[in-house]
């Protein structure tokens, strides 16, 4: 069902090298942003940039299963929650080291992804979408019930994470570059995963599950492994998000956020890691711009989304191609 | 204790029939048209806003309810023609994105039209007050009326689906869409009818709860997710599944929410029981869903996976 329609809507395979080049260009632009922000004296840009980079990590992680495994997870905001709350909870116990926080976030996420993924993956298509949505909400209500951490109202962090005892992340520029380095590292990791034997089996299952079973692979195990990896990487995005906002709240992880993550992946062009990053940039910039123009920006964002789906099946990449400026999107 | 249990059970049934009204439309749209409609909860919200507006304009709950129906039909048809119709042939992912967009548009549009402060709808005169049930136990008349109305619609739907020509087409469409259209049925028209019927049911549910809830933009969201759980548990496309799923989910949610902490207190010390109870209560229905799906991946009455 969903698998078949997903794959038929996807453009033919393009050389991966071109996409990596596009990613490198994106990373170069990211790297140049803080000096530019300093030059035009707009430090707020760096904070928005950090937010964008964190969401890019999440979109990248989601694309791993959505684009390469055709698993439409509608509950990925839950992992952002585990990441953000790992920072809040550990920091309230005086544990501020970012590596410990990341490890804890990934551990909890791996467990949650393993259990919910094992149940969700017994189904496909619409069932999978709705079940992951329901599990995402389950996590959401869990975070709301954490009254010690503000419940509905959220919880302000007393300080940002430390790196091996140093409080260098208190500086917005350092936090920005740390997030960028994490994004680049995870992009490289995902790129390697996709190109590995594991990634090819995953893509094979996406294209033709029955055939992969026939030649002796167990789709369930590969899909579950990918699901767990994706959850863990999304949690890393949450850790950086909490540091950027210095505040955690269930509002960050409602089902709307899960929907936005899917929007990022699809707008950027599913099944292209660079696209996921581009999609995150596009969605967040659009939100910022619309938000600065009107209080009711969600109306225009929704309208944009509906029109995009109805008239441009291949996302922003498709629009660029139609306009004949698709060179860098390859 | 028994009284409290009966009270919560009735509250559960009342929430259950409401969930059924919403889930019936959602499951038919899934089952027959194969469309994931995230905007279904929006229709429930719109129903509540429509009755609030019409009741305020006419000064009467009943006129408000009466005027709500034609307006709901118009809303359903407009949505079908403008957006849903173009999504039939698309992937589930596209349907999710487009209807997600609709949710954002609808929530903001409602805020623009009606403002952000919640509206209230007065209870109709004859349904105010409570009636004695057993011993000292009182139950609000209006909630009993909701249960009766919901059961009435369920019965009506049962008759329509099982004993009429359109019901035959609905069942046939849910089983084999291609065959139905090959037999010369105008499938486009059938789809429009199904979607509008589902929309009207959701609006009706919204209108029914409007007097006992505050009408605001968040109301569609929480109910949408619960409705998904209902549909998944019941089995996609099954109206019977939607009915039993809705009652089950609602009763577990309300009864478990109150009695979970009480039961926990017999095993844990009070403060720990309170803590764990508060955490588990809202997660109960999802745990139920996980357990049912673990045993039956296609839901209790589901055929298609």
XYZ file of C-alpha atoms in Angstrom:
635
model
C 0.000 0.000 0.000
C 1.901 2.980 1.279
C 5.173 1.398 0.274
C 4.144 0.953 -3.335
C 2.769 4.446 -3.763
C 5.726 6.023 -1.994
C 8.279 4.432 -4.210
C 6.430 5.143 -7.444
C 6.289 8.843 -6.568
C 10.038 9.009 -6.078
C 12.247 10.299 -8.865
C 14.805 7.977 -10.384
C 18.024 7.384 -8.467
C 20.574 10.122 -8.949
C 24.277 9.966 -8.287
C 24.897 10.314 -4.543
C 28.034 12.381 -5.069
C 25.969 15.344 -6.327
C 23.853 15.333 -3.189
C 26.885 15.250 -0.958
C 28.225 18.263 -2.830
C 24.918 20.049 -2.205
C 25.204 19.153 1.480
C 28.736 20.543 1.610
C 27.505 23.801 0.117
C 24.756 23.935 2.762
C 27.291 23.277 5.549
C 29.550 26.024 4.187
C 26.632 28.462 4.273
C 25.832 27.363 7.848
C 29.463 27.853 8.872
C 29.435 31.388 7.467
C 26.260 32.439 9.272
C 27.662 33.514 12.700
C 30.311 35.885 11.278
C 27.640 37.411 9.037
C 25.289 37.745 12.006
C 28.070 39.440 13.965
C 28.845 41.762 11.038
C 25.229 42.926 10.686
C 24.919 42.980 14.489
C 21.964 40.586 14.700
C 22.872 37.954 17.323
C 19.297 36.648 17.224
C 20.167 35.036 13.855
C 22.588 32.681 15.592
C 19.880 31.449 17.953
C 17.445 30.879 15.077
C 20.297 29.165 13.258
C 20.910 26.811 16.175
C 17.220 25.939 16.239
C 17.306 25.232 12.508
C 20.394 23.020 12.876
C 18.788 21.044 15.703
C 15.646 20.450 13.662
C 17.829 19.526 10.695
C 19.277 16.724 12.837
C 15.762 15.519 13.647
C 14.658 15.707 10.012
C 17.769 13.807 8.972
C 16.961 11.081 11.512
C 13.341 10.855 10.389
C 14.359 10.696 6.730
C 16.403 7.620 7.530
C 13.219 5.625 8.144
C 10.691 7.699 6.179
C 12.713 8.121 3.027
C 14.751 4.953 3.001
C 12.392 2.623 4.840
C 8.982 4.060 3.840
C 7.988 4.098 7.521
C 5.806 7.159 8.081
C 6.397 7.709 11.793
C 3.973 10.308 13.112
C 5.333 10.145 16.640
C 8.887 11.328 16.242
C 8.383 14.390 18.411
C 8.427 11.952 21.353
C 12.169 11.460 20.811
C 12.703 15.222 20.772
C 10.952 15.016 24.142
C 13.323 12.377 25.499
C 16.253 14.510 24.350
C 15.002 17.774 25.815
C 13.836 16.241 29.093
C 17.076 14.258 29.472
C 18.803 17.634 29.698
C 16.223 19.039 32.135
C 15.990 16.014 34.421
C 19.726 15.289 34.598
C 20.573 18.952 35.027
C 18.182 19.192 37.991
C 20.293 16.441 39.608
C 23.439 18.415 38.860
C 24.523 16.261 35.912
C 25.272 18.736 33.155
C 27.762 16.926 30.965
C 26.397 16.855 27.434
C 27.830 13.426 26.690
C 26.050 11.895 29.686
C 22.850 13.686 28.686
C 23.101 12.456 25.102
C 23.780 8.921 26.283
C 20.780 8.987 28.624
C 18.525 10.478 25.939
C 19.618 7.821 23.462
C 19.195 5.022 25.975
C 15.622 5.954 26.873
C 14.809 6.582 23.214
C 16.235 3.224 22.175
C 14.067 1.453 24.736
C 10.919 3.372 23.749
C 11.617 2.884 20.035
C 12.284 -0.807 20.538
C 8.997 -1.434 22.347
C 6.709 0.845 20.335
C 8.485 0.020 17.079
C 8.074 -3.716 17.642
C 4.317 -3.226 18.067
C 3.928 -0.627 15.298
C 5.911 -2.642 12.758
C 3.480 -5.519 13.022
C 1.323 -3.279 10.864
C 1.826 -1.210 7.723
C 0.364 1.777 5.919
C -2.334 3.791 7.624
C -2.197 1.622 10.749
C 1.508 2.370 11.165
C 0.910 6.112 10.824
C -1.880 6.129 13.392
C -0.173 3.843 15.888
C 3.030 5.859 15.892
C 0.870 8.974 16.306
C -0.838 7.383 19.309
C 2.458 6.340 20.909
C 3.774 9.847 20.315
C 0.785 11.235 22.211
C 1.405 8.712 24.974
C 4.869 10.180 25.459
C 3.382 13.686 25.265
C 0.971 12.939 28.118
C 3.805 11.370 30.068
C 5.785 14.622 29.874
C 2.701 16.641 30.839
C 2.333 14.470 33.947
C 5.913 15.272 35.057
C 4.736 17.848 37.579
C 8.209 18.110 39.111
C 9.361 19.511 35.740
C 6.572 22.027 35.289
C 3.945 19.744 33.753
C 2.046 21.713 31.138
C 3.978 24.932 31.716
C 7.440 23.566 31.037
C 10.669 23.959 32.947
C 13.420 26.519 32.601
C 16.983 25.214 32.589
C 19.321 26.765 35.141
C 22.265 26.392 32.794
C 23.277 24.913 29.461
C 25.091 21.597 29.171
C 28.795 21.453 29.874
C 31.410 19.782 27.685
C 33.829 17.766 29.856
C 33.384 20.271 32.670
C 33.716 23.393 30.550
C 30.743 25.731 30.188
C 31.713 26.745 26.647
C 28.160 26.144 25.349
C 26.945 29.154 27.356
C 28.314 31.154 24.430
C 25.701 31.244 21.641
C 28.363 31.027 18.938
C 29.979 27.940 20.461
C 26.590 26.253 20.868
C 25.833 27.027 17.230
C 29.070 25.486 16.006
C 28.699 22.495 18.330
C 25.260 21.847 16.838
C 26.658 22.260 13.343
C 29.468 19.801 14.035
C 26.930 17.314 15.399
C 24.766 17.776 12.294
C 27.726 17.183 9.992
C 28.816 14.112 11.974
C 25.311 12.636 11.922
C 24.914 13.460 8.224
C 28.109 11.543 7.577
C 26.860 8.675 9.760
C 23.477 8.531 7.999
C 25.205 8.768 4.643
C 27.333 5.757 5.608
C 24.300 3.845 6.922
C 22.347 4.474 3.733
C 25.235 3.331 1.581
C 25.998 0.280 3.691
C 24.670 -3.217 3.176
C 22.168 -2.517 5.963
C 20.907 0.596 4.167
C 20.584 -1.224 0.884
C 18.540 -3.999 2.490
C 16.314 -1.308 4.019
C 15.811 0.338 0.629
C 15.203 -3.103 -0.840
C 12.423 -3.716 1.672
C 10.937 -0.347 0.767
C 10.907 -1.253 -2.902
C 9.777 -4.851 -2.624
C 9.266 -6.438 0.741
C 8.219 -9.840 -0.584
C 11.306 -10.170 -2.742
C 13.602 -9.320 0.154
C 11.874 -11.935 2.284
C 12.204 -14.433 -0.520
C 15.956 -13.973 -0.686
C 16.257 -14.558 3.039
C 16.162 -11.182 4.801
C 13.907 -10.543 7.765
C 12.292 -7.141 7.003
C 11.039 -6.764 10.573
C 14.504 -6.870 12.108
C 15.999 -4.421 9.623
C 13.076 -2.014 9.936
C 13.095 -2.180 13.721
C 16.840 -1.540 13.832
C 16.417 1.480 11.560
C 13.496 2.689 13.688
C 15.607 2.514 16.850
C 18.569 4.287 15.210
C 16.261 7.019 13.955
C 14.725 7.495 17.404
C 18.143 7.774 19.051
C 19.389 10.359 16.548
C 16.203 12.408 16.961
C 16.870 12.440 20.720
C 20.269 14.055 20.018
C 18.385 16.851 18.224
C 16.301 17.246 21.400
C 19.409 17.706 23.563
C 20.576 20.606 21.391
C 17.086 22.057 21.171
C 16.828 22.190 24.968
C 20.190 23.967 25.114
C 19.141 26.468 22.479
C 15.844 27.332 24.195
C 17.186 26.855 27.765
C 13.647 25.689 28.424
C 11.761 22.423 27.956
C 8.016 22.022 27.585
C 5.518 19.427 26.386
C 4.414 22.032 23.844
C 7.674 21.307 21.958
C 6.581 17.738 21.395
C 2.890 17.771 20.555
C 1.732 15.826 17.512
C 1.951 19.060 15.518
C 5.728 18.867 15.910
C 5.742 15.295 14.572
C 3.745 16.555 11.607
C 6.195 19.393 11.020
C 9.113 16.955 11.019
C 7.367 14.961 8.281
C 6.704 18.204 6.405
C 10.431 19.043 6.564
C 11.421 15.658 5.150
C 8.801 15.674 2.404
C 9.291 19.309 1.368
C 12.995 18.741 1.081
C 12.416 15.663 -1.030
C 12.107 12.323 0.748
C 14.914 9.849 0.530
C 17.628 12.466 0.104
C 19.526 13.249 3.302
C 20.516 16.667 1.986
C 16.854 17.287 1.217
C 15.906 16.655 4.841
C 18.339 19.350 5.972
C 17.113 21.704 3.253
C 13.528 20.966 4.252
C 14.228 21.833 7.886
C 15.802 25.126 6.802
C 12.883 25.913 4.488
C 10.136 25.092 7.008
C 11.704 27.017 9.898
C 12.577 30.024 7.743
C 9.025 30.025 6.403
C 7.689 29.932 9.984
C 9.986 32.792 11.012
C 9.085 34.941 8.017
C 5.327 34.269 8.189
C 5.457 34.681 11.968
C 7.043 38.109 11.637
C 4.407 39.180 9.090
C 1.244 37.993 10.776
C -0.004 36.608 14.058
C -1.983 34.012 12.107
C 1.021 32.544 10.304
C -0.268 28.991 10.792
C -3.145 29.730 8.441
C -0.719 30.662 5.660
C 1.616 27.811 6.479
C -1.284 25.353 6.275
C -2.409 26.874 2.990
C 1.129 26.596 1.634
C 1.234 22.962 2.723
C -2.082 22.028 1.103
C -1.191 23.754 -2.168
C 2.267 22.188 -2.126
C 0.858 18.678 -1.752
C -1.856 19.219 -4.351
C 0.284 20.866 -6.983
C 3.910 19.885 -6.404
C 4.275 16.179 -5.605
C 8.063 16.369 -5.401
C 8.327 19.045 -2.748
C 10.545 22.089 -2.994
C 13.041 20.078 -5.008
C 10.264 19.649 -7.572
C 9.528 23.364 -7.655
C 13.222 24.172 -8.140
C 13.373 21.679 -10.962
C 10.286 23.127 -12.628
C 11.876 26.544 -12.461
C 15.015 25.113 -14.018
C 17.316 25.838 -11.070
C 17.644 22.280 -9.844
C 21.417 22.112 -10.176
C 22.283 22.252 -6.507
C 19.401 20.020 -5.447
C 20.919 16.991 -7.144
C -17.537 3.310 46.073
C -20.129 1.474 43.993
C -21.852 4.781 43.319
C -18.625 6.352 42.148
C -18.023 3.361 39.904
C -21.483 3.595 38.326
C -21.011 7.337 37.883
C -17.665 6.902 36.123
C -19.074 4.056 34.042
C -21.880 6.311 32.838
C -19.394 9.079 32.090
C -17.387 6.524 30.149
C -20.405 5.448 28.118
C -21.272 9.076 27.458
C -17.771 9.815 26.175
C -17.921 6.517 24.297
C -21.009 7.349 22.250
C -19.469 10.714 21.359
C -16.257 9.033 20.281
C -18.334 6.607 18.260
C -20.077 9.439 16.390
C -16.676 10.816 15.401
C -14.983 7.470 14.795
C -17.804 6.144 12.590
C -17.164 8.826 9.982
C -13.411 8.481 10.224
C -13.490 4.706 9.822
C -15.868 4.869 6.839
C -13.687 7.445 5.105
C -10.631 5.236 5.737
C -12.340 1.986 4.906
C -14.130 3.075 1.771
C -12.070 5.912 0.370
C -8.683 4.885 1.773
C -8.035 8.468 2.893
C -6.250 9.371 6.132
C -8.061 12.475 7.304
C -6.266 14.257 10.120
C -8.768 17.081 9.744
C -11.628 14.961 11.040
C -11.240 16.380 14.557
C -11.617 19.830 13.034
C -15.176 18.946 12.006
C -16.026 18.094 15.613
C -14.708 21.502 16.637
C -16.605 23.240 13.817
C -19.835 21.535 14.924
C -19.416 22.995 18.399
C -18.655 26.499 17.038
C -21.600 26.330 14.644
C -24.111 25.474 17.364
C -22.597 28.138 19.644
C -23.085 30.722 16.916
C -26.569 29.689 15.853
C -27.771 29.242 19.431
C -26.531 32.741 20.260
C -28.168 34.196 17.131
C -31.544 32.544 17.627
C -31.481 32.427 21.404
C -32.423 28.754 21.354
C -30.382 25.566 21.647
C -32.849 23.704 19.456
C -32.765 26.208 16.590
C -28.992 26.151 16.903
C -28.938 22.379 16.569
C -31.347 22.470 13.650
C -29.359 25.108 11.756
C -26.099 23.292 12.534
C -26.981 20.396 10.202
C -27.288 22.228 6.854
C -24.177 24.255 7.731
C -22.282 21.033 8.549
C -23.337 19.525 5.210
C -22.018 22.600 3.404
C -18.706 22.434 5.313
C -18.315 18.723 4.513
C -19.107 19.166 0.832
C -16.805 22.168 0.423
C -13.936 20.285 2.066
C -14.534 17.240 -0.115
C -14.710 19.189 -3.365
C -11.795 21.542 -2.646
C -9.255 19.163 -1.095
C -10.227 15.596 -0.165
C -11.422 14.721 -3.684
C -7.949 15.437 -5.052
C -6.311 13.125 -2.532
C -8.038 9.828 -3.352
C -5.379 8.737 -5.786
C -2.466 10.015 -3.710
C -0.222 8.238 -1.231
C -1.105 8.138 2.453
C 1.830 10.429 3.104
C 0.373 13.118 0.819
C -3.010 12.715 2.492
C -1.426 13.110 5.923
C 0.391 16.290 4.863
C -2.537 17.933 3.098
C -4.996 17.215 5.907
C -2.378 18.322 8.455
C -2.329 21.598 6.532
C -6.112 21.717 6.787
C -5.889 21.349 10.579
C -3.563 24.363 10.761
C -5.803 26.414 8.460
C -8.983 25.486 10.332
C -7.593 26.172 13.814
C -6.317 29.603 12.787
C -9.471 30.417 10.800
C -11.601 29.597 13.846
C -9.401 31.892 15.959
C -9.806 34.684 13.398
C -13.577 34.272 13.086
C -14.558 33.536 16.685
C -11.584 34.852 18.656
C -9.385 32.964 21.091
C -11.592 33.034 24.175
C -13.753 29.922 24.634
C -17.473 30.099 23.874
C -20.220 28.525 25.899
C -23.596 27.150 24.893
C -26.517 27.242 27.353
C -28.074 23.932 28.334
C -31.582 23.475 26.935
C -34.229 24.068 29.635
C -35.742 20.587 29.774
C -32.344 18.890 30.081
C -31.063 20.909 33.031
C -30.876 19.260 36.420
C -30.254 15.676 37.395
C -32.335 12.623 37.985
C -31.899 10.120 40.826
C -30.521 6.810 39.616
C -30.102 4.606 42.675
C -29.954 5.602 46.302
C -28.259 8.989 46.687
C -26.819 8.782 43.145
C -27.797 11.623 40.806
C -26.886 11.892 37.141
C -27.276 14.957 34.874
C -30.204 14.598 32.479
C -28.256 16.145 29.644
C -25.564 13.471 29.783
C -28.242 10.800 29.627
C -29.690 12.617 26.620
C -26.243 12.496 24.954
C -26.043 8.756 25.570
C -29.556 8.303 24.144
C -28.812 10.442 21.081
C -25.577 8.584 20.433
C -27.192 5.186 20.760
C -30.017 6.384 18.509
C -27.533 7.419 15.806
C -25.676 4.127 16.232
C -28.928 2.227 15.699
C -29.781 4.405 12.709
C -26.347 3.822 11.193
C -26.725 0.087 11.789
C -30.020 0.067 9.885
C -28.630 2.243 7.082
C -25.440 0.223 6.679
C -27.074 -3.190 6.881
C -30.543 -2.732 5.395
C -30.453 -0.063 2.704
C -29.111 0.196 -0.807
C -26.641 2.929 0.073
C -25.501 0.816 3.011
C -24.955 -2.104 0.664
C -22.813 0.108 -1.547
C -20.902 1.340 1.506
C -20.130 -2.196 2.631
C -19.248 -3.240 -0.897
C -17.067 -0.158 -1.293
C -15.217 -0.936 1.918
C -14.526 -4.473 0.728
C -13.741 -3.893 -2.928
C -13.780 -0.405 -4.302
C -12.778 -1.331 -7.844
C -15.556 -3.876 -8.168
C -18.178 -1.356 -7.069
C -17.100 1.175 -9.656
C -16.887 -1.562 -12.291
C -20.559 -2.311 -11.614
C -21.421 1.175 -12.818
C -21.837 2.945 -9.485
C -20.861 6.630 -9.509
C -18.008 6.197 -7.062
C -17.269 9.935 -6.957
C -20.784 10.651 -5.747
C -20.651 7.780 -3.248
C -17.383 9.143 -1.830
C -18.810 12.652 -1.511
C -21.833 11.254 0.358
C -19.676 9.157 2.691
C -17.328 12.028 3.487
C -20.174 14.464 4.110
C -22.051 11.939 6.257
C -18.892 11.374 8.329
C -18.410 15.120 8.645
C -22.006 15.698 9.763
C -21.689 12.958 12.420
C -18.519 14.588 13.779
C -20.205 18.027 13.777
C -23.197 16.507 15.590
C -20.882 15.110 18.264
C -19.303 18.552 18.665
C -22.725 20.185 18.909
C -23.831 17.672 21.557
C -20.914 18.329 23.898
C -20.898 22.090 23.362
C -23.204 22.786 26.366
C -21.055 20.760 28.788
C -17.589 21.711 27.507
C -16.053 25.041 26.746
C -15.888 25.465 22.989
C -12.296 26.231 21.982
C -9.771 25.466 19.261
C -7.992 22.728 21.206
C -11.053 20.504 21.455
C -10.621 18.865 18.060
C -7.034 17.814 18.702
C -7.404 15.688 21.820
C -10.450 13.967 20.446
C -8.765 13.251 17.101
C -6.025 11.175 18.661
C -8.516 9.253 20.829
C -10.577 8.654 17.701
C -7.539 7.235 15.929
C -7.014 4.883 18.840
C -10.667 3.839 18.604
C -10.455 3.197 14.873
C -7.202 1.277 15.170
C -8.548 -0.866 18.007
C -11.869 -1.479 16.273
C -10.384 -2.236 12.885
C -10.361 0.150 9.936
C -13.607 0.345 7.972
C -15.704 -1.433 10.568
C -18.584 0.613 12.022
C -19.201 -2.170 14.533
C -15.532 -1.982 15.526
C -15.831 1.780 15.913
C -18.767 1.309 18.297
C -17.182 -1.280 20.560
C -13.765 0.378 20.323
C -15.242 3.749 21.319
C -17.069 2.380 24.361
C -14.033 0.339 25.421
C -11.572 3.235 25.066
C -13.844 5.727 26.812
C -14.696 3.439 29.717
C -11.063 2.475 30.251
C -10.082 6.155 30.063
C -12.661 7.467 32.551
C -12.955 4.518 34.939
C -9.203 3.824 34.859
C -8.410 7.493 35.394
C -10.364 7.516 38.661
C -9.936 3.961 39.909
C -6.354 3.375 38.802
C -4.904 5.529 41.620
C -7.351 3.978 44.125
C -6.290 0.466 43.174
C -2.635 1.505 43.146
C -2.997 2.790 46.713
C -3.653 -0.765 47.891
C -0.229 -1.847 46.600
C 1.884 1.306 46.966
C 2.111 3.959 49.648
C -0.270 6.903 49.002
C 2.194 9.481 47.659
C 3.870 7.031 45.295
C 0.450 5.767 44.195
C -0.638 9.317 43.439
C 2.510 9.968 41.427
C 2.319 6.749 39.423
C -1.433 7.102 38.981
C -1.131 10.609 37.550
C 1.478 9.355 35.097
C -0.334 6.197 34.059
C -3.890 7.528 33.809
C -3.547 9.450 30.543
C -1.417 6.650 29.080
C -3.939 3.944 29.862
C -5.740 3.936 26.517
C -2.444 3.753 24.645
C -1.349 0.804 26.735
C -4.720 -0.792 25.949
C -4.160 -0.108 22.264
C -0.678 -1.599 22.367
C -1.972 -4.731 24.098
C -4.823 -5.230 21.630
C -2.629 -4.621 18.600
C -0.023 -6.974 19.930
C -2.649 -9.718 19.889
C -4.583 -8.554 16.801
C -2.593 -6.244 14.495
C -5.658 -5.461 12.341
C -7.854 -4.518 15.304
C -10.770 -6.308 16.930
C -13.084 -6.313 13.899
C -10.564 -5.459 11.209
C -9.978 -7.257 7.953
C -7.486 -5.059 6.176
C -4.038 -4.372 7.572
